Tab-separated table of N, CA and C in Angstrom:
chain	number	residue	atom	x	y	z
A	17	MET	N	0.845	-1.172	0.000
A	17	MET	CA	0.000	0.000	0.000
A	17	MET	C	0.890	1.234	0.000
A	18	ALA	N	0.669	2.120	-0.934
A	18	ALA	CA	1.403	3.385	-0.996
A	18	ALA	C	0.619	4.449	-0.246
A	19	ALA	N	1.317	5.336	0.443
A	19	ALA	CA	0.649	6.411	1.178
A	19	ALA	C	1.281	7.746	0.804
A	20	PHE	N	0.447	8.773	0.717
A	20	PHE	CA	0.892	10.108	0.359
A	20	PHE	C	0.360	11.083	1.397
A	21	GLY	N	1.213	11.996	1.900
A	21	GLY	CA	0.794	12.962	2.903
A	21	GLY	C	-0.015	14.094	2.303
A	22	LEU	N	-0.929	14.648	3.080
A	22	LEU	CA	-1.785	15.741	2.638
A	22	LEU	C	-2.093	16.596	3.862
A	23	ASP	N	-1.678	17.856	3.847
A	23	ASP	CA	-1.921	18.751	4.978
A	23	ASP	C	-2.930	19.800	4.539
A	24	VAL	N	-4.169	19.667	4.973
A	24	VAL	CA	-5.221	20.614	4.614
A	24	VAL	C	-5.478	21.486	5.835
A	25	ASP	N	-4.886	22.694	5.804
A	25	ASP	CA	-5.023	23.642	6.922
A	25	ASP	C	-4.710	22.993	8.267
A	26	GLN	N	-3.615	22.301	8.360
A	26	GLN	CA	-3.111	21.702	9.598
A	26	GLN	C	-3.873	20.462	10.076
A	27	ASN	N	-4.904	20.012	9.374
A	27	ASN	CA	-5.645	18.833	9.825
A	27	ASN	C	-4.923	17.531	9.517
A	28	ARG	N	-3.993	17.536	8.610
A	28	ARG	CA	-3.100	16.435	8.287
A	28	ARG	C	-3.799	15.105	8.022
A	29	TYR	N	-3.915	14.828	6.773
A	29	TYR	CA	-4.504	13.587	6.298
A	29	TYR	C	-3.474	12.847	5.464
A	30	TYR	N	-3.738	11.593	5.178
A	30	TYR	CA	-2.924	10.908	4.189
A	30	TYR	C	-3.820	10.132	3.244
A	31	LEU	N	-3.358	9.983	2.015
A	31	LEU	CA	-4.063	9.209	0.999
A	31	LEU	C	-3.368	7.866	0.897
A	32	ALA	N	-4.129	6.795	0.904
A	32	ALA	CA	-3.558	5.457	0.802
A	32	ALA	C	-4.207	4.731	-0.362
A	33	ALA	N	-3.402	4.282	-1.297
A	33	ALA	CA	-3.912	3.489	-2.422
A	33	ALA	C	-4.015	2.048	-1.935
A	34	SER	N	-5.227	1.621	-1.547
A	34	SER	CA	-5.409	0.287	-0.984
A	34	SER	C	-5.630	-0.773	-2.053
A	35	SER	N	-5.870	-0.368	-3.268
A	35	SER	CA	-5.934	-1.272	-4.419
A	35	SER	C	-5.684	-0.397	-5.648
A	36	PRO	N	-5.511	-0.994	-6.816
A	36	PRO	CA	-5.221	-0.160	-7.987
A	36	PRO	C	-6.276	0.902	-8.290
A	37	PHE	N	-7.526	0.671	-7.899
A	37	PHE	CA	-8.599	1.599	-8.248
A	37	PHE	C	-9.245	2.252	-7.037
A	38	ARG	N	-8.663	2.108	-5.863
A	38	ARG	CA	-9.284	2.630	-4.651
A	38	ARG	C	-8.288	3.462	-3.858
A	39	ILE	N	-8.706	4.655	-3.476
A	39	ILE	CA	-7.876	5.527	-2.651
A	39	ILE	C	-8.670	5.886	-1.406
A	40	GLU	N	-8.066	5.702	-0.236
A	40	GLU	CA	-8.692	6.058	1.030
A	40	GLU	C	-8.064	7.338	1.552
A	41	ILE	N	-8.877	8.151	2.218
A	41	ILE	CA	-8.383	9.337	2.916
A	41	ILE	C	-8.520	9.039	4.403
A	42	ARG	N	-7.420	9.168	5.126
A	42	ARG	CA	-7.422	8.890	6.561
A	42	ARG	C	-6.700	10.006	7.303
A	43	ARG	N	-7.103	10.220	8.564
A	43	ARG	CA	-6.372	11.139	9.427
A	43	ARG	C	-5.075	10.448	9.844
A	44	LEU	N	-4.134	11.204	10.378
A	44	LEU	CA	-2.856	10.619	10.777
A	44	LEU	C	-3.011	9.516	11.817
A	45	ASP	N	-4.076	9.577	12.632
A	45	ASP	CA	-4.297	8.512	13.619
A	45	ASP	C	-4.917	7.260	12.999
A	46	GLY	N	-5.135	7.271	11.675
A	46	GLY	CA	-5.688	6.109	10.979
A	46	GLY	C	-7.190	6.137	10.804
A	47	THR	N	-7.884	7.116	11.392
A	47	THR	CA	-9.336	7.209	11.284
A	47	THR	C	-9.751	7.423	9.832
A	48	PHE	N	-10.684	6.622	9.366
A	48	PHE	CA	-11.188	6.707	7.999
A	48	PHE	C	-11.963	8.003	7.805
A	49	VAL	N	-11.707	8.707	6.707
A	49	VAL	CA	-12.418	9.942	6.378
A	49	VAL	C	-13.272	9.768	5.131
A	50	GLY	N	-12.724	9.168	4.099
A	50	GLY	CA	-13.470	9.007	2.856
A	50	GLY	C	-12.814	7.999	1.948
A	51	ASP	N	-13.480	7.704	0.853
A	51	ASP	CA	-13.025	6.670	-0.060
A	51	ASP	C	-13.455	7.027	-1.472
A	52	SER	N	-12.614	6.782	-2.435
A	52	SER	CA	-12.926	7.121	-3.822
A	52	SER	C	-14.003	6.243	-4.423
A	53	GLU	N	-14.281	5.081	-3.843
A	53	GLU	CA	-15.243	4.128	-4.398
A	53	GLU	C	-16.629	4.216	-3.800
A	54	GLU	N	-16.745	4.758	-2.634
A	54	GLU	CA	-17.954	4.560	-1.852
A	54	GLU	C	-18.789	5.818	-1.734
A	55	LYS	N	-19.134	6.414	-2.852
A	55	LYS	CA	-19.893	7.652	-2.833
A	55	LYS	C	-21.385	7.387	-2.965
A	56	LEU	N	-22.144	8.106	-2.179
A	56	LEU	CA	-23.589	8.162	-2.334
A	56	LEU	C	-23.894	9.562	-2.849
A	57	ILE	N	-24.902	9.689	-3.665
A	57	ILE	CA	-25.258	10.972	-4.257
A	57	ILE	C	-26.637	11.386	-3.747
A	58	ASP	N	-26.778	12.654	-3.322
A	58	ASP	CA	-28.081	13.123	-2.858
A	58	ASP	C	-28.945	13.567	-4.037
A	59	GLN	N	-30.157	14.057	-3.738
A	59	GLN	CA	-31.108	14.422	-4.790
A	59	GLN	C	-30.622	15.571	-5.665
A	60	ASN	N	-29.619	16.324	-5.206
A	60	ASN	CA	-29.063	17.419	-5.993
A	60	ASN	C	-27.828	17.008	-6.788
A	61	GLY	N	-27.473	15.717	-6.733
A	61	GLY	CA	-26.298	15.236	-7.443
A	61	GLY	C	-24.995	15.484	-6.711
A	62	GLU	N	-25.073	15.895	-5.451
A	62	GLU	CA	-23.885	16.152	-4.635
A	62	GLU	C	-23.502	14.892	-3.863
A	63	ASP	N	-22.214	14.781	-3.507
A	63	ASP	CA	-21.774	13.663	-2.676
A	63	ASP	C	-22.504	13.722	-1.339
A	64	ALA	N	-22.996	12.595	-0.885
A	64	ALA	CA	-23.688	12.510	0.399
A	64	ALA	C	-22.925	11.550	1.297
A	65	VAL	N	-22.751	11.929	2.544
A	65	VAL	CA	-22.081	11.075	3.516
A	65	VAL	C	-23.103	10.706	4.573
A	66	VAL	N	-23.336	9.405	4.754
A	66	VAL	CA	-24.252	8.916	5.781
A	66	VAL	C	-23.390	8.244	6.837
A	67	ARG	N	-23.278	8.897	7.984
A	67	ARG	CA	-22.457	8.352	9.071
A	67	ARG	C	-23.227	7.268	9.817
A	68	ILE	N	-22.487	6.280	10.286
A	68	ILE	CA	-23.047	5.198	11.090
A	68	ILE	C	-22.499	5.372	12.497
A	69	GLY	N	-23.377	5.345	13.491
A	69	GLY	CA	-22.922	5.512	14.867
A	69	GLY	C	-24.083	5.454	15.824
A	70	SER	N	-23.900	6.052	16.991
A	70	SER	CA	-24.947	6.014	18.005
A	70	SER	C	-25.599	7.372	18.231
A	71	SER	N	-25.117	8.419	17.569
A	71	SER	CA	-25.710	9.742	17.760
A	71	SER	C	-27.069	9.819	17.060
A	72	GLU	N	-27.843	10.813	17.434
A	72	GLU	CA	-29.194	10.980	16.897
A	72	GLU	C	-29.204	11.188	15.386
A	73	ASP	N	-28.168	11.822	14.848
A	73	ASP	CA	-28.145	12.103	13.414
A	73	ASP	C	-27.350	11.076	12.601
A	74	SER	N	-26.998	9.954	13.214
A	74	SER	CA	-26.273	8.885	12.513
A	74	SER	C	-27.196	7.713	12.218
A	75	LEU	N	-26.879	6.980	11.174
A	75	LEU	CA	-27.585	5.741	10.865
A	75	LEU	C	-27.191	4.704	11.906
A	76	ARG	N	-28.176	3.941	12.377
A	76	ARG	CA	-27.917	2.900	13.378
A	76	ARG	C	-28.419	1.564	12.865
A	77	ILE	N	-27.839	0.509	13.380
A	77	ILE	CA	-28.333	-0.822	13.044
A	77	ILE	C	-29.795	-0.892	13.467
A	78	GLY	N	-30.634	-1.383	12.573
A	78	GLY	CA	-32.068	-1.467	12.834
A	78	GLY	C	-32.873	-0.350	12.197
A	79	ASP	N	-32.216	0.704	11.729
A	79	ASP	CA	-32.936	1.790	11.060
A	79	ASP	C	-33.493	1.307	9.726
A	80	LEU	N	-34.617	1.888	9.343
A	80	LEU	CA	-35.268	1.514	8.090
A	80	LEU	C	-34.686	2.288	6.919
A	81	ILE	N	-34.605	1.620	5.785
A	81	ILE	CA	-34.226	2.255	4.529
A	81	ILE	C	-35.362	1.983	3.556
A	82	LEU	N	-36.036	3.044	3.127
A	82	LEU	CA	-37.149	2.936	2.189
A	82	LEU	C	-36.612	3.247	0.805
A	83	SER	N	-36.952	2.417	-0.169
A	83	SER	CA	-36.327	2.529	-1.479
A	83	SER	C	-37.344	2.400	-2.597
A	84	GLY	N	-36.992	2.945	-3.751
A	84	GLY	CA	-37.836	2.822	-4.935
A	84	GLY	C	-37.066	3.156	-6.190
A	85	GLU	N	-37.680	2.910	-7.324
A	85	GLU	CA	-37.084	3.247	-8.616
A	85	GLU	C	-37.339	4.720	-8.912
A	86	GLU	N	-36.529	5.300	-9.764
A	86	GLU	CA	-36.691	6.694	-10.170
A	86	GLU	C	-38.104	6.928	-10.693
A	87	GLY	N	-38.791	7.942	-10.171
A	87	GLY	CA	-40.130	8.281	-10.629
A	87	GLY	C	-41.240	7.443	-10.025
A	88	GLU	N	-40.914	6.491	-9.152
A	88	GLU	CA	-41.917	5.633	-8.514
A	88	GLU	C	-42.051	5.981	-7.040
A	89	ALA	N	-43.134	5.505	-6.469
A	89	ALA	CA	-43.301	5.607	-5.028
A	89	ALA	C	-42.367	4.588	-4.368
A	90	ILE	N	-42.260	4.649	-3.069
A	90	ILE	CA	-41.430	3.691	-2.332
A	90	ILE	C	-41.985	2.291	-2.541
A	91	SER	N	-41.108	1.362	-2.892
A	91	SER	CA	-41.553	0.000	-3.182
A	91	SER	C	-40.843	-1.062	-2.349
A	92	HIS	N	-39.797	-0.688	-1.611
A	92	HIS	CA	-39.059	-1.651	-0.802
A	92	HIS	C	-38.766	-1.063	0.576
A	93	THR	N	-38.858	-1.896	1.599
A	93	THR	CA	-38.456	-1.515	2.944
A	93	THR	C	-37.353	-2.467	3.377
A	94	LEU	N	-36.228	-1.898	3.769
A	94	LEU	CA	-35.073	-2.682	4.179
A	94	LEU	C	-34.646	-2.226	5.567
A	95	ILE	N	-33.866	-3.040	6.245
A	95	ILE	CA	-33.346	-2.704	7.566
A	95	ILE	C	-31.824	-2.692	7.487
A	96	PHE	N	-31.211	-1.616	8.025
A	96	PHE	CA	-29.751	-1.573	8.066
A	96	PHE	C	-29.273	-2.623	9.057
A	97	TYR	N	-28.391	-3.515	8.601
A	97	TYR	CA	-27.985	-4.691	9.372
A	97	TYR	C	-26.540	-4.645	9.856
A	98	GLU	N	-25.590	-4.226	8.990
A	98	GLU	CA	-24.187	-4.332	9.392
A	98	GLU	C	-23.296	-3.348	8.625
A	99	ASP	N	-22.416	-2.684	9.363
A	99	ASP	CA	-21.348	-1.873	8.766
A	99	ASP	C	-20.195	-2.836	8.496
A	100	THR	N	-20.235	-3.500	7.370
A	100	THR	CA	-19.368	-4.634	7.073
A	100	THR	C	-17.887	-4.323	7.218
A	101	ASN	N	-17.445	-3.173	6.740
A	101	ASN	CA	-16.020	-2.846	6.817
A	101	ASN	C	-15.688	-1.933	7.996
A	102	SER	N	-16.649	-1.696	8.879
A	102	SER	CA	-16.464	-0.912	10.113
A	102	SER	C	-15.866	0.476	9.882
A	103	ASN	N	-16.177	1.100	8.742
A	103	ASN	CA	-15.637	2.437	8.476
A	103	ASN	C	-16.540	3.555	8.989
A	104	GLN	N	-17.686	3.206	9.548
A	104	GLN	CA	-18.655	4.139	10.127
A	104	GLN	C	-19.281	5.075	9.102
A	105	PHE	N	-19.343	4.636	7.838
A	105	PHE	CA	-20.040	5.337	6.763
A	105	PHE	C	-20.845	4.316	5.979
A	106	LEU	N	-22.061	4.681	5.585
A	106	LEU	CA	-22.841	3.800	4.724
A	106	LEU	C	-22.161	3.743	3.363
A	107	ASP	N	-21.869	2.539	2.901
A	107	ASP	CA	-21.237	2.357	1.599
A	107	ASP	C	-21.779	1.086	0.952
A	108	ARG	N	-21.298	0.791	-0.221
A	108	ARG	CA	-21.841	-0.312	-1.006
A	108	ARG	C	-21.589	-1.685	-0.409
A	109	PHE	N	-20.666	-1.791	0.551
A	109	PHE	CA	-20.332	-3.082	1.146
A	109	PHE	C	-21.222	-3.432	2.336
A	110	ASP	N	-21.907	-2.449	2.915
A	110	ASP	CA	-22.711	-2.682	4.112
A	110	ASP	C	-23.902	-3.576	3.800
A	111	LYS	N	-24.454	-4.208	4.849
A	111	LYS	CA	-25.496	-5.215	4.648
A	111	LYS	C	-26.869	-4.718	5.087
A	112	LEU	N	-27.878	-5.193	4.364
A	112	LEU	CA	-29.280	-4.865	4.603
A	112	LEU	C	-30.073	-6.156	4.735
A	113	ILE	N	-31.147	-6.114	5.520
A	113	ILE	CA	-32.080	-7.239	5.643
A	113	ILE	C	-33.395	-6.807	5.014
A	114	TYR	N	-34.041	-7.731	4.321
A	114	TYR	CA	-35.338	-7.447	3.716
A	114	TYR	C	-36.066	-8.762	3.485
A	115	ALA	N	-37.374	-8.667	3.277
A	115	ALA	CA	-38.177	-9.852	2.959
A	115	ALA	C	-38.265	-9.971	1.449
A	116	GLY	N	-37.770	-11.077	0.928
A	116	GLY	CA	-37.815	-11.326	-0.508
A	116	GLY	C	-38.778	-12.454	-0.819
A	117	HIS	N	-38.828	-12.848	-2.075
A	117	HIS	CA	-39.720	-13.937	-2.484
A	117	HIS	C	-39.339	-15.262	-1.836
A	118	ASP	N	-38.075	-15.407	-1.460
A	118	ASP	CA	-37.595	-16.640	-0.837
A	118	ASP	C	-37.469	-16.518	0.672
A	119	GLY	N	-38.120	-15.534	1.280
A	119	GLY	CA	-38.044	-15.343	2.722
A	119	GLY	C	-37.140	-14.179	3.077
A	120	VAL	N	-36.630	-14.198	4.302
A	120	VAL	CA	-35.763	-13.123	4.771
A	120	VAL	C	-34.402	-13.249	4.090
A	121	MET	N	-33.923	-12.128	3.539
A	121	MET	CA	-32.679	-12.113	2.769
A	121	MET	C	-31.715	-11.084	3.365
A	122	VAL	N	-30.430	-11.306	3.165
A	122	VAL	CA	-29.386	-10.352	3.533
A	122	VAL	C	-28.565	-10.086	2.280
A	123	SER	N	-28.426	-8.811	1.911
A	123	SER	CA	-27.652	-8.417	0.727
A	123	SER	C	-26.866	-7.157	1.035
A	124	THR	N	-25.892	-6.859	0.190
A	124	THR	CA	-25.139	-5.616	0.348
A	124	THR	C	-25.962	-4.447	-0.193
A	125	VAL	N	-25.570	-3.247	0.196
A	125	VAL	CA	-26.204	-2.034	-0.321
A	125	VAL	C	-26.114	-2.024	-1.843
A	126	GLU	N	-24.955	-2.372	-2.376
A	126	GLU	CA	-24.774	-2.377	-3.830
A	126	GLU	C	-25.722	-3.363	-4.515
A	127	GLU	N	-25.857	-4.570	-3.958
A	127	GLU	CA	-26.720	-5.586	-4.567
A	127	GLU	C	-28.190	-5.187	-4.523
A	128	LYS	N	-28.625	-4.637	-3.412
A	128	LYS	CA	-30.054	-4.383	-3.239
A	128	LYS	C	-30.492	-2.992	-3.702
A	129	LEU	N	-29.676	-1.984	-3.445
A	129	LEU	CA	-30.088	-0.631	-3.809
A	129	LEU	C	-29.583	-0.210	-5.178
A	130	GLY	N	-28.376	-0.603	-5.525
A	130	GLY	CA	-27.825	-0.229	-6.829
A	130	GLY	C	-27.979	1.254	-7.074
A	131	SER	N	-28.713	1.624	-8.105
A	131	SER	CA	-28.910	3.043	-8.419
A	131	SER	C	-30.274	3.555	-7.961
A	132	ARG	N	-30.954	2.818	-7.110
A	132	ARG	CA	-32.253	3.261	-6.588
A	132	ARG	C	-32.081	4.456	-5.658
A	133	TYR	N	-33.123	5.254	-5.547
A	133	TYR	CA	-33.110	6.291	-4.525
A	133	TYR	C	-33.542	5.644	-3.214
A	134	PHE	N	-33.182	6.260	-2.089
A	134	PHE	CA	-33.637	5.725	-0.808
A	134	PHE	C	-33.782	6.836	0.216
A	135	ILE	N	-34.587	6.540	1.241
A	135	ILE	CA	-34.865	7.448	2.347
A	135	ILE	C	-34.553	6.685	3.623
A	136	LEU	N	-33.916	7.333	4.581
A	136	LEU	CA	-33.608	6.697	5.859
A	136	LEU	C	-34.675	7.076	6.877
A	137	LYS	N	-35.163	6.088	7.622
A	137	LYS	CA	-36.175	6.328	8.658
A	137	LYS	C	-35.775	5.584	9.921
A	138	ARG	N	-36.143	6.144	11.049
A	138	ARG	CA	-35.876	5.496	12.327
A	138	ARG	C	-37.200	5.274	13.045
A	139	ILE	N	-37.367	4.081	13.581
A	139	ILE	CA	-38.552	3.779	14.383
A	139	ILE	C	-38.349	4.412	15.753
A	140	ASP	N	-39.384	5.080	16.256
A	140	ASP	CA	-39.318	5.650	17.596
A	140	ASP	C	-39.358	4.496	18.586
A	141	ARG	N	-38.217	4.193	19.188
A	141	ARG	CA	-38.102	3.033	20.073
A	141	ARG	C	-38.986	3.148	21.316
A	142	GLN	N	-39.413	4.355	21.672
A	142	GLN	CA	-40.261	4.527	22.845
A	142	GLN	C	-41.680	4.023	22.601
A	143	THR	N	-42.108	3.957	21.339
A	143	THR	CA	-43.471	3.519	21.062
A	143	THR	C	-43.572	2.012	20.855
A	144	VAL	N	-42.435	1.330	20.838
A	144	VAL	CA	-42.428	-0.115	20.632
A	144	VAL	C	-42.181	-0.794	21.966
A	145	LYS	N	-43.114	-1.642	22.382
A	145	LYS	CA	-42.958	-2.358	23.643
A	145	LYS	C	-42.993	-3.847	23.357
A	146	ILE	N	-41.933	-4.526	23.736
A	146	ILE	CA	-41.861	-5.975	23.556
A	146	ILE	C	-41.692	-6.604	24.926
A	147	ASP	N	-42.581	-7.513	25.264
A	147	ASP	CA	-42.489	-8.187	26.577
A	147	ASP	C	-41.737	-9.483	26.476
């Protein structure tokens, strides 16, 4: 793996070519910042970053992802299942659970969402009571 230093206003990052077609941006402490392969695009065509974590504004395991084809209403409901590469960003490698024709299925974001649009929703855990 080749690494190149990058100092952006003293924040100090490095670029690491982890494969011939993939470049990662990391802080000097190794914390993942971004990746050339794992971009999500918002409704305005801008890069979108969906953080995974425990804060109120982060995606969490169990959150709903509502999806559909361009120009259609929502046609699929999926559940965020796993941050597969533990980078704390939603990317094409992460896993989703959904009900398919063959029962409950687990697929990657890339396999299930592809170029579909999607909306993230969270169930209010206070309204759900399980005994």
